[in-house]
mmCIF file of C-alpha atoms in Angstrom:
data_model
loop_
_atom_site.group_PDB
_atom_site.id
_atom_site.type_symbol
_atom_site.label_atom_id
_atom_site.label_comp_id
_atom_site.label_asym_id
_atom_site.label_seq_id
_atom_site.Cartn_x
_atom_site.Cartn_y
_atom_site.Cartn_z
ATOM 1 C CA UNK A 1 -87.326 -4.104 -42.528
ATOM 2 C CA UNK A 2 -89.828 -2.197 -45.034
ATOM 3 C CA UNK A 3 -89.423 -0.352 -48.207
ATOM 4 C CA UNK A 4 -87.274 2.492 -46.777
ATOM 5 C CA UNK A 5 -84.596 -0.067 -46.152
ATOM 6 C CA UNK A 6 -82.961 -0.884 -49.813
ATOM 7 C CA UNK A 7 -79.258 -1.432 -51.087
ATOM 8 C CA UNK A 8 -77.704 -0.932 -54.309
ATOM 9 C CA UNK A 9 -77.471 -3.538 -56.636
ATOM 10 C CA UNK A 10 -73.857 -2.965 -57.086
ATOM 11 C CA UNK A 11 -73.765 -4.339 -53.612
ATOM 12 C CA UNK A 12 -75.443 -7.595 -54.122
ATOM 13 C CA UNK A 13 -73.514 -8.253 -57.032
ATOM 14 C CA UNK A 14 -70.345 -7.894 -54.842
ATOM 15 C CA UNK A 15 -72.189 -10.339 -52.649
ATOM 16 C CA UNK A 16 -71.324 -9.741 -48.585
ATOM 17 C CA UNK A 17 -67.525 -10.877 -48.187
ATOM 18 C CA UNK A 18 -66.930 -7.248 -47.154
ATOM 19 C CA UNK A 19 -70.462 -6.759 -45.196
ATOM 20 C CA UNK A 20 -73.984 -5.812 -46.463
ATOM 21 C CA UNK A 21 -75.887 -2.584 -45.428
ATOM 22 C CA UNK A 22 -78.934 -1.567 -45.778
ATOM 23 C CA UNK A 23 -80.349 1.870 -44.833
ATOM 24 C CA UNK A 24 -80.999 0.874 -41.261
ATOM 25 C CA UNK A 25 -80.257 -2.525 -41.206
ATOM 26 C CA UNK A 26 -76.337 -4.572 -40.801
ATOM 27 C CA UNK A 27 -75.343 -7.839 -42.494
ATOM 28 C CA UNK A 28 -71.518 -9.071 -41.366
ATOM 29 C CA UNK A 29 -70.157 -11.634 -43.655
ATOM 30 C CA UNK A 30 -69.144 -13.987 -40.397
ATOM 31 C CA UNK A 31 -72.850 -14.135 -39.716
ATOM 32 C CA UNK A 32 -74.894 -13.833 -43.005
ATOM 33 C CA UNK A 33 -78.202 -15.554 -41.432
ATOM 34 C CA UNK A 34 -77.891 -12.544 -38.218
ATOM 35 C CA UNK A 35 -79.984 -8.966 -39.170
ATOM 36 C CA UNK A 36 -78.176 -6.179 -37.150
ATOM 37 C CA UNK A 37 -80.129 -2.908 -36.621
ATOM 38 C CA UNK A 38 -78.838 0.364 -36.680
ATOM 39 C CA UNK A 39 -78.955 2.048 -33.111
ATOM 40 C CA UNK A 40 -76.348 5.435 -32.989
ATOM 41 C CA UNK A 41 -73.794 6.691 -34.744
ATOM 42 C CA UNK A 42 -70.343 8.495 -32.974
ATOM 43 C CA UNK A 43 -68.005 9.914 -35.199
ATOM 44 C CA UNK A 44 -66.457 7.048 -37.123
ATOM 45 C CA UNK A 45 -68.117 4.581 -34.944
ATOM 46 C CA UNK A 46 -71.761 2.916 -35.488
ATOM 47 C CA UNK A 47 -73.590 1.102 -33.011
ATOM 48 C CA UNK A 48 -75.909 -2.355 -33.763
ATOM 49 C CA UNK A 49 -78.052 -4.138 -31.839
ATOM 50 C CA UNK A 50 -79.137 -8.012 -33.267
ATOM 51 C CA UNK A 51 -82.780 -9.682 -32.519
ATOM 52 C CA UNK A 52 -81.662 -10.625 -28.606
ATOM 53 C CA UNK A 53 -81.027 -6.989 -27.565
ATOM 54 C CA UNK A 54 -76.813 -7.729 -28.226
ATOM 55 C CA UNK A 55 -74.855 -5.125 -29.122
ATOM 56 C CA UNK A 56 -71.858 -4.682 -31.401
ATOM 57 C CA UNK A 57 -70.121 -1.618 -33.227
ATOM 58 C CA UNK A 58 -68.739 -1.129 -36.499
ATOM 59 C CA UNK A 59 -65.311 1.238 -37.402
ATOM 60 C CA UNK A 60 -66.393 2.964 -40.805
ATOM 61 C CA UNK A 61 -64.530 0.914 -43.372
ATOM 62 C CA UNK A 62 -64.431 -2.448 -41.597
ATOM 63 C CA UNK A 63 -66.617 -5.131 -42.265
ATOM 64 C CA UNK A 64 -66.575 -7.022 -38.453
ATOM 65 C CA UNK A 65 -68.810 -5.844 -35.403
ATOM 66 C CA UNK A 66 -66.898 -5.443 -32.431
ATOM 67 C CA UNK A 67 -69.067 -6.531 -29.185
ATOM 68 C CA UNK A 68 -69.578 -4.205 -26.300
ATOM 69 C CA UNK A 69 -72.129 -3.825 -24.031
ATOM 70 C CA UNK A 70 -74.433 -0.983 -22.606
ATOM 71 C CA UNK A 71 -71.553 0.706 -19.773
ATOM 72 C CA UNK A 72 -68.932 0.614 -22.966
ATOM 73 C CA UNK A 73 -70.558 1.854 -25.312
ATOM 74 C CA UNK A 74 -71.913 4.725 -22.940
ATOM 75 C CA UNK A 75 -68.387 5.407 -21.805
ATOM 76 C CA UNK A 76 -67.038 5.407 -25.389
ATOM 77 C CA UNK A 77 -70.046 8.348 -25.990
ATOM 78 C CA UNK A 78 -69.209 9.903 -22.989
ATOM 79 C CA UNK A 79 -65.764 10.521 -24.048
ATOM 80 C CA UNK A 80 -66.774 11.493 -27.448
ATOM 81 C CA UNK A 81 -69.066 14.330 -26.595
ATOM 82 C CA UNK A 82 -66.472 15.850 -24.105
ATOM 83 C CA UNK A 83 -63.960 15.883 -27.047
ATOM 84 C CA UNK A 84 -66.829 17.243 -29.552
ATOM 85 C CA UNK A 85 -67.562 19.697 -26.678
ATOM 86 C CA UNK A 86 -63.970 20.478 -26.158
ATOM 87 C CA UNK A 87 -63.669 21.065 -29.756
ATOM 88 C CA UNK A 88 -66.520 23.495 -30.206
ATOM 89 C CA UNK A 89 -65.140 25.466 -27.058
ATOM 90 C CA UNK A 90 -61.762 25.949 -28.796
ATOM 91 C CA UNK A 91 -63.158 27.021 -32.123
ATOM 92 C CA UNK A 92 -65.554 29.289 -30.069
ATOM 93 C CA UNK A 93 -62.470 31.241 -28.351
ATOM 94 C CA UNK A 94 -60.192 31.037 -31.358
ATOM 95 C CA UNK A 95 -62.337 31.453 -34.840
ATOM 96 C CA UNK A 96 -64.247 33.646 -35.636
ATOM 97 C CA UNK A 97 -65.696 35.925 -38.785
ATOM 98 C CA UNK A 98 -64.102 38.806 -40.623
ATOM 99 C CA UNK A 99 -66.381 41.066 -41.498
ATOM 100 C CA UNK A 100 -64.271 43.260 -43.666
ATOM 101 C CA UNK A 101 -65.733 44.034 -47.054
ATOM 102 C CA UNK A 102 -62.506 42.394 -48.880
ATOM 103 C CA UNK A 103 -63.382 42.066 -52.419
ATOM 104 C CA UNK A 104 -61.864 38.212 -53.282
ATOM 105 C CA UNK A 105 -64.348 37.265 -56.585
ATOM 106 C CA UNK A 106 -61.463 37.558 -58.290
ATOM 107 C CA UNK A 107 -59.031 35.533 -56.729
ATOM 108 C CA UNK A 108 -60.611 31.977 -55.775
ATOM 109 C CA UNK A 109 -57.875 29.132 -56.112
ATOM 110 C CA UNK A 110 -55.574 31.219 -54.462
ATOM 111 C CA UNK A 111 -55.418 29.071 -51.317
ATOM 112 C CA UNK A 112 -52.072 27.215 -52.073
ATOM 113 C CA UNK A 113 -50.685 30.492 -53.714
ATOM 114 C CA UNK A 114 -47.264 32.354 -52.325
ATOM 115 C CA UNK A 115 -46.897 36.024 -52.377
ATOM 116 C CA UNK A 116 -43.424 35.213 -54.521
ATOM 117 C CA UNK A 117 -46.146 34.011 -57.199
ATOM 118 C CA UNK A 118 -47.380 37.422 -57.784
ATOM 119 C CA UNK A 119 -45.628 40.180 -59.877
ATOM 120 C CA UNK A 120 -45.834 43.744 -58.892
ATOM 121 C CA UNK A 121 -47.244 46.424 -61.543
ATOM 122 C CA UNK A 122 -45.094 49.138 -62.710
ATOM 123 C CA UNK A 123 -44.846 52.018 -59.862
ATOM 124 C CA UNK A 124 -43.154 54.824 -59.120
ATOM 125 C CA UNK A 125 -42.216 57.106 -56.112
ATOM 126 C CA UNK A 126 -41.588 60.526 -55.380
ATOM 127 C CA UNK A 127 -40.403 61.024 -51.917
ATOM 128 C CA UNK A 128 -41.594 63.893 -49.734
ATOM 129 C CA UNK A 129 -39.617 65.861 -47.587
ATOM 130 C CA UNK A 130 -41.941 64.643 -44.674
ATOM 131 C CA UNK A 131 -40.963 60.869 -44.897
ATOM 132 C CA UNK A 132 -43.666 60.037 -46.950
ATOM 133 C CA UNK A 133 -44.122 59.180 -50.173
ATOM 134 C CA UNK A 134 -46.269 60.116 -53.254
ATOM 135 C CA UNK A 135 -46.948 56.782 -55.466
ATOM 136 C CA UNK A 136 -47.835 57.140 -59.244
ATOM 137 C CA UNK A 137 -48.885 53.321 -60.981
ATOM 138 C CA UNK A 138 -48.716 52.892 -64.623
ATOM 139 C CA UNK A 139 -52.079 52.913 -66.507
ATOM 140 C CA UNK A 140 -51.422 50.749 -69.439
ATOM 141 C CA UNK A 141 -55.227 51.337 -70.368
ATOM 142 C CA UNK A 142 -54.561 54.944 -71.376
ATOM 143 C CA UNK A 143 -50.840 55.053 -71.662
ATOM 144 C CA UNK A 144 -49.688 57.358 -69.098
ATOM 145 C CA UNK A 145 -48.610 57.625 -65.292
ATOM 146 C CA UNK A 146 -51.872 57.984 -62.576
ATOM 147 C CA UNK A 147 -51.182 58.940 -59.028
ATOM 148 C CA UNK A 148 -52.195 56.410 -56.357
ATOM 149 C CA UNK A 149 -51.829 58.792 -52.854
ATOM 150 C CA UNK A 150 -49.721 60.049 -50.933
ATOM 151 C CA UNK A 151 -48.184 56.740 -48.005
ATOM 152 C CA UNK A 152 -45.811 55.971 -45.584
ATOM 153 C CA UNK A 153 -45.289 52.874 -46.702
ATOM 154 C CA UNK A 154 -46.076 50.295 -49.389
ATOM 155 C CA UNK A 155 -46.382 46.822 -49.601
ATOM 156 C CA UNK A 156 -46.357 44.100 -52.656
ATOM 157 C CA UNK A 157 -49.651 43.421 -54.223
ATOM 158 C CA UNK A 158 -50.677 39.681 -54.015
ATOM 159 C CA UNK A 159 -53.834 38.058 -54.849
ATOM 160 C CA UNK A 160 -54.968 41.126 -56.284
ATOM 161 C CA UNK A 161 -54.860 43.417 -52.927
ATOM 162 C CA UNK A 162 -51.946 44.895 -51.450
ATOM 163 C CA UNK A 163 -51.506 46.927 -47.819
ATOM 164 C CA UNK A 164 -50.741 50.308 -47.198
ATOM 165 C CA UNK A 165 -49.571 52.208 -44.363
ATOM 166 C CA UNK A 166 -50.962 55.760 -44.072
ATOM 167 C CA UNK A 167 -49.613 59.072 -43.198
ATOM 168 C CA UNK A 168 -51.336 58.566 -39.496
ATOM 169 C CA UNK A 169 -49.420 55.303 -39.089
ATOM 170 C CA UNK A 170 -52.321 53.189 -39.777
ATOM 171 C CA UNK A 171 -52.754 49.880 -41.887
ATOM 172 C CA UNK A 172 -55.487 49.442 -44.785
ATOM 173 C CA UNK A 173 -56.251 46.996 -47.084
ATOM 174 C CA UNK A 174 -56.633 47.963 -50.822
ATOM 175 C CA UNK A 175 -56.859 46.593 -54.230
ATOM 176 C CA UNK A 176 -53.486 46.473 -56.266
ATOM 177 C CA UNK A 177 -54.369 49.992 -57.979
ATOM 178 C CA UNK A 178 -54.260 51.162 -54.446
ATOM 179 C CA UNK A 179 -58.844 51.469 -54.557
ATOM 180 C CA UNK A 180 -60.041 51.357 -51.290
ATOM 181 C CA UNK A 181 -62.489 48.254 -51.139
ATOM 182 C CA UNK A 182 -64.994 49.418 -48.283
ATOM 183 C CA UNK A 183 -67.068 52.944 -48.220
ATOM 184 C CA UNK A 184 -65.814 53.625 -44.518
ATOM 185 C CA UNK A 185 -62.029 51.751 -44.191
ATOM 186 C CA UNK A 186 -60.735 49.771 -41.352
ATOM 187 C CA UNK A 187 -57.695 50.279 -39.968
ATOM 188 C CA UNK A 188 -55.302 48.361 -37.964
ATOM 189 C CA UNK A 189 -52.554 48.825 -35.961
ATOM 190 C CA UNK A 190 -50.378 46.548 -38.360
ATOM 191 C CA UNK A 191 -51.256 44.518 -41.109
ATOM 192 C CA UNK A 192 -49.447 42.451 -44.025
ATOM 193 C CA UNK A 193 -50.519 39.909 -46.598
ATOM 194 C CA UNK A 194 -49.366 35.985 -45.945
ATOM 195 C CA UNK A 195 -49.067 32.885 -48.466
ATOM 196 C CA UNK A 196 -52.231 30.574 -49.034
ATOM 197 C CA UNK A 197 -54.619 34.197 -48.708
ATOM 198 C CA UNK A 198 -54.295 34.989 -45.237
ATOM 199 C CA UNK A 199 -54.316 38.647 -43.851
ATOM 200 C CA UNK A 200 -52.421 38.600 -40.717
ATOM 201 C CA UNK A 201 -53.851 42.117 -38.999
ATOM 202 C CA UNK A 202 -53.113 43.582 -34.989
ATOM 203 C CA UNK A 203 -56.024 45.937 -34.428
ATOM 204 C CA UNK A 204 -56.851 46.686 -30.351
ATOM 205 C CA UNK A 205 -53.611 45.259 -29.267
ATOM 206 C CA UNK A 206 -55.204 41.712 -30.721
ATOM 207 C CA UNK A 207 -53.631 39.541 -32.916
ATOM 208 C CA UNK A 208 -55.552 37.938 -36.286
ATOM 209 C CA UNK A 209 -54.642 35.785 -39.278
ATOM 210 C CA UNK A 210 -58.434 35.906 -41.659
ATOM 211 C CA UNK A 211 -58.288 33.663 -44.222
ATOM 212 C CA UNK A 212 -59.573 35.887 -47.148
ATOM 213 C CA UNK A 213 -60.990 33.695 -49.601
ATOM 214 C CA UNK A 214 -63.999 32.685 -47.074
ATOM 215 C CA UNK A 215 -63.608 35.834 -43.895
ATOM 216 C CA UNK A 216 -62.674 32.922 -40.929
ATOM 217 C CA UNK A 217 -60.622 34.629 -38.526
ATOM 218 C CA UNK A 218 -58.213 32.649 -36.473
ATOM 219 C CA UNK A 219 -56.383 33.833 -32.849
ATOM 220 C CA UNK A 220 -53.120 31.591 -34.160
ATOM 221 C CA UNK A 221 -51.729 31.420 -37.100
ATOM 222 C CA UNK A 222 -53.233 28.569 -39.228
ATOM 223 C CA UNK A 223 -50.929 26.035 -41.234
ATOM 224 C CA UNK A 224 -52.341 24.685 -44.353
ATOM 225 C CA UNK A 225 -52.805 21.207 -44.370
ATOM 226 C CA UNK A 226 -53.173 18.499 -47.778
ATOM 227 C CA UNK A 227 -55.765 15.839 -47.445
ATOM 228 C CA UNK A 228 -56.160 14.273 -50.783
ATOM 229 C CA UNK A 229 -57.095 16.871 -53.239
ATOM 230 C CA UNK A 230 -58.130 19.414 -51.193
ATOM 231 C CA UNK A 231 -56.445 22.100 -48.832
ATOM 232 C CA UNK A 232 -57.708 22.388 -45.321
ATOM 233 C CA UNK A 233 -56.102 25.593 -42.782
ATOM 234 C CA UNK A 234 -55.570 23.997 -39.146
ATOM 235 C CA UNK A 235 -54.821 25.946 -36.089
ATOM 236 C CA UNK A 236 -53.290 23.442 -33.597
ATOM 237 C CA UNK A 237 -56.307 20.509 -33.852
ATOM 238 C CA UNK A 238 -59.373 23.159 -35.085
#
């Protein structure tokens, strides 16, 4: 041990009945006179090695060593970089970034948000004798009735955007006062606001679901899962 290797004196005051670690270094409260030093770490698993070359490893959390030897633990690491690998593969073929320029500075906390949350403004329609139709929005800044375009169809604004289908049949994003949000617009094929921020889109006969609020673009449809206090989107075990 040296001067790198220190623990908090909330620690000693605890004493060891649940284990005592130093930076590098392992104390189990079944053997308080054996130093265990710190070796590898895999995922939730750490790996210690005592004065006579034994080894032993330690589930985060739990204050006992577990014994193994050199093939075991090797196997166990084996296993765990084929799943790690496995993992990375997946998230390679299935996420991915969104490089739209969708304006979200606005709406952060929106990730547990439904579109039913959201009220529309005050619109109205005129429609055309060629199937589309011309969209006026209420301007409460200056009283009076502003025209937003001329659509096929329109969608609810949520989290401040709201989709738009255009008199070629395509799909763009926009702000709620129908402003387009990029100086050259995509367009998809389809496209249609979600719950939790999520923009599922079809463009090249591909299917998307971007999570807005950070541009991560998943192949599947995510589900948002609770840990605690915070929201995490999952698709399938990515």
């Amino acid at each position: 041990m040296d001067d790198d290797d220190f623990v908090s004196t909330d620690a000693l005051a605890h004493g060891i009945d649940t284990g005592l670690q130093f930076r590098t270094f392992y104390i189990q409260p079944s053997e308080p006179g054996k130093l265990y030093a710190f070796k590898e770490k895999l995922d939730d698993l750490t790996l210690w090695e005592d004065e006579e070359g034994n080894r032993a490893y330690r589930k985060e959390y739990e204050s006992l060593l577990t014994q193994t030897d050199k093939d075991e633990w090797l196997a166990k690491k084996n296993a765990w970089t084929e799943d790690v690998e496995k993992f990375r593969r997946k998230a390679d073929e299935n996420v991915m970034y969104f490089n739209a320029k969708i304006d979200m500075k606005y709406s952060y906390g929106y990730t547990d948000r439904l579109l039913a949350d959201f009220e529309e403004i005050e619109l109205r329609t005129e429609q055309r004798t060629d199937g589309n139709v011309l969209v006026y929005y209420r301007d409460n800044d200056f009283g009076r009735w502003k025209s937003a375009g001329v659509y096929a169809k329109v969608f609810r604004q949520a989290y401040d955007l709201r989709v738009v289908q255009n008199v070629k049949g395509k799909y763009l994003v926009r702000t709620k006062m129908f402003e387009p949000l990029e100086s050259k617009e995509q367009e998809y094929d389809f496209a249609e606001l979600l719950d939790n921020v999520i923009l599922h889109f079809v463009r090249n006969d591909k299917e998307y679901w971007a999570y807005l609020e950070n541009n991560i673009c998943f192949a599947k449809k995510p589900e948002l899962v609770t840990i605690g206090f915070l929201n995490f989107l999952k698709m399938d075990d990515v």
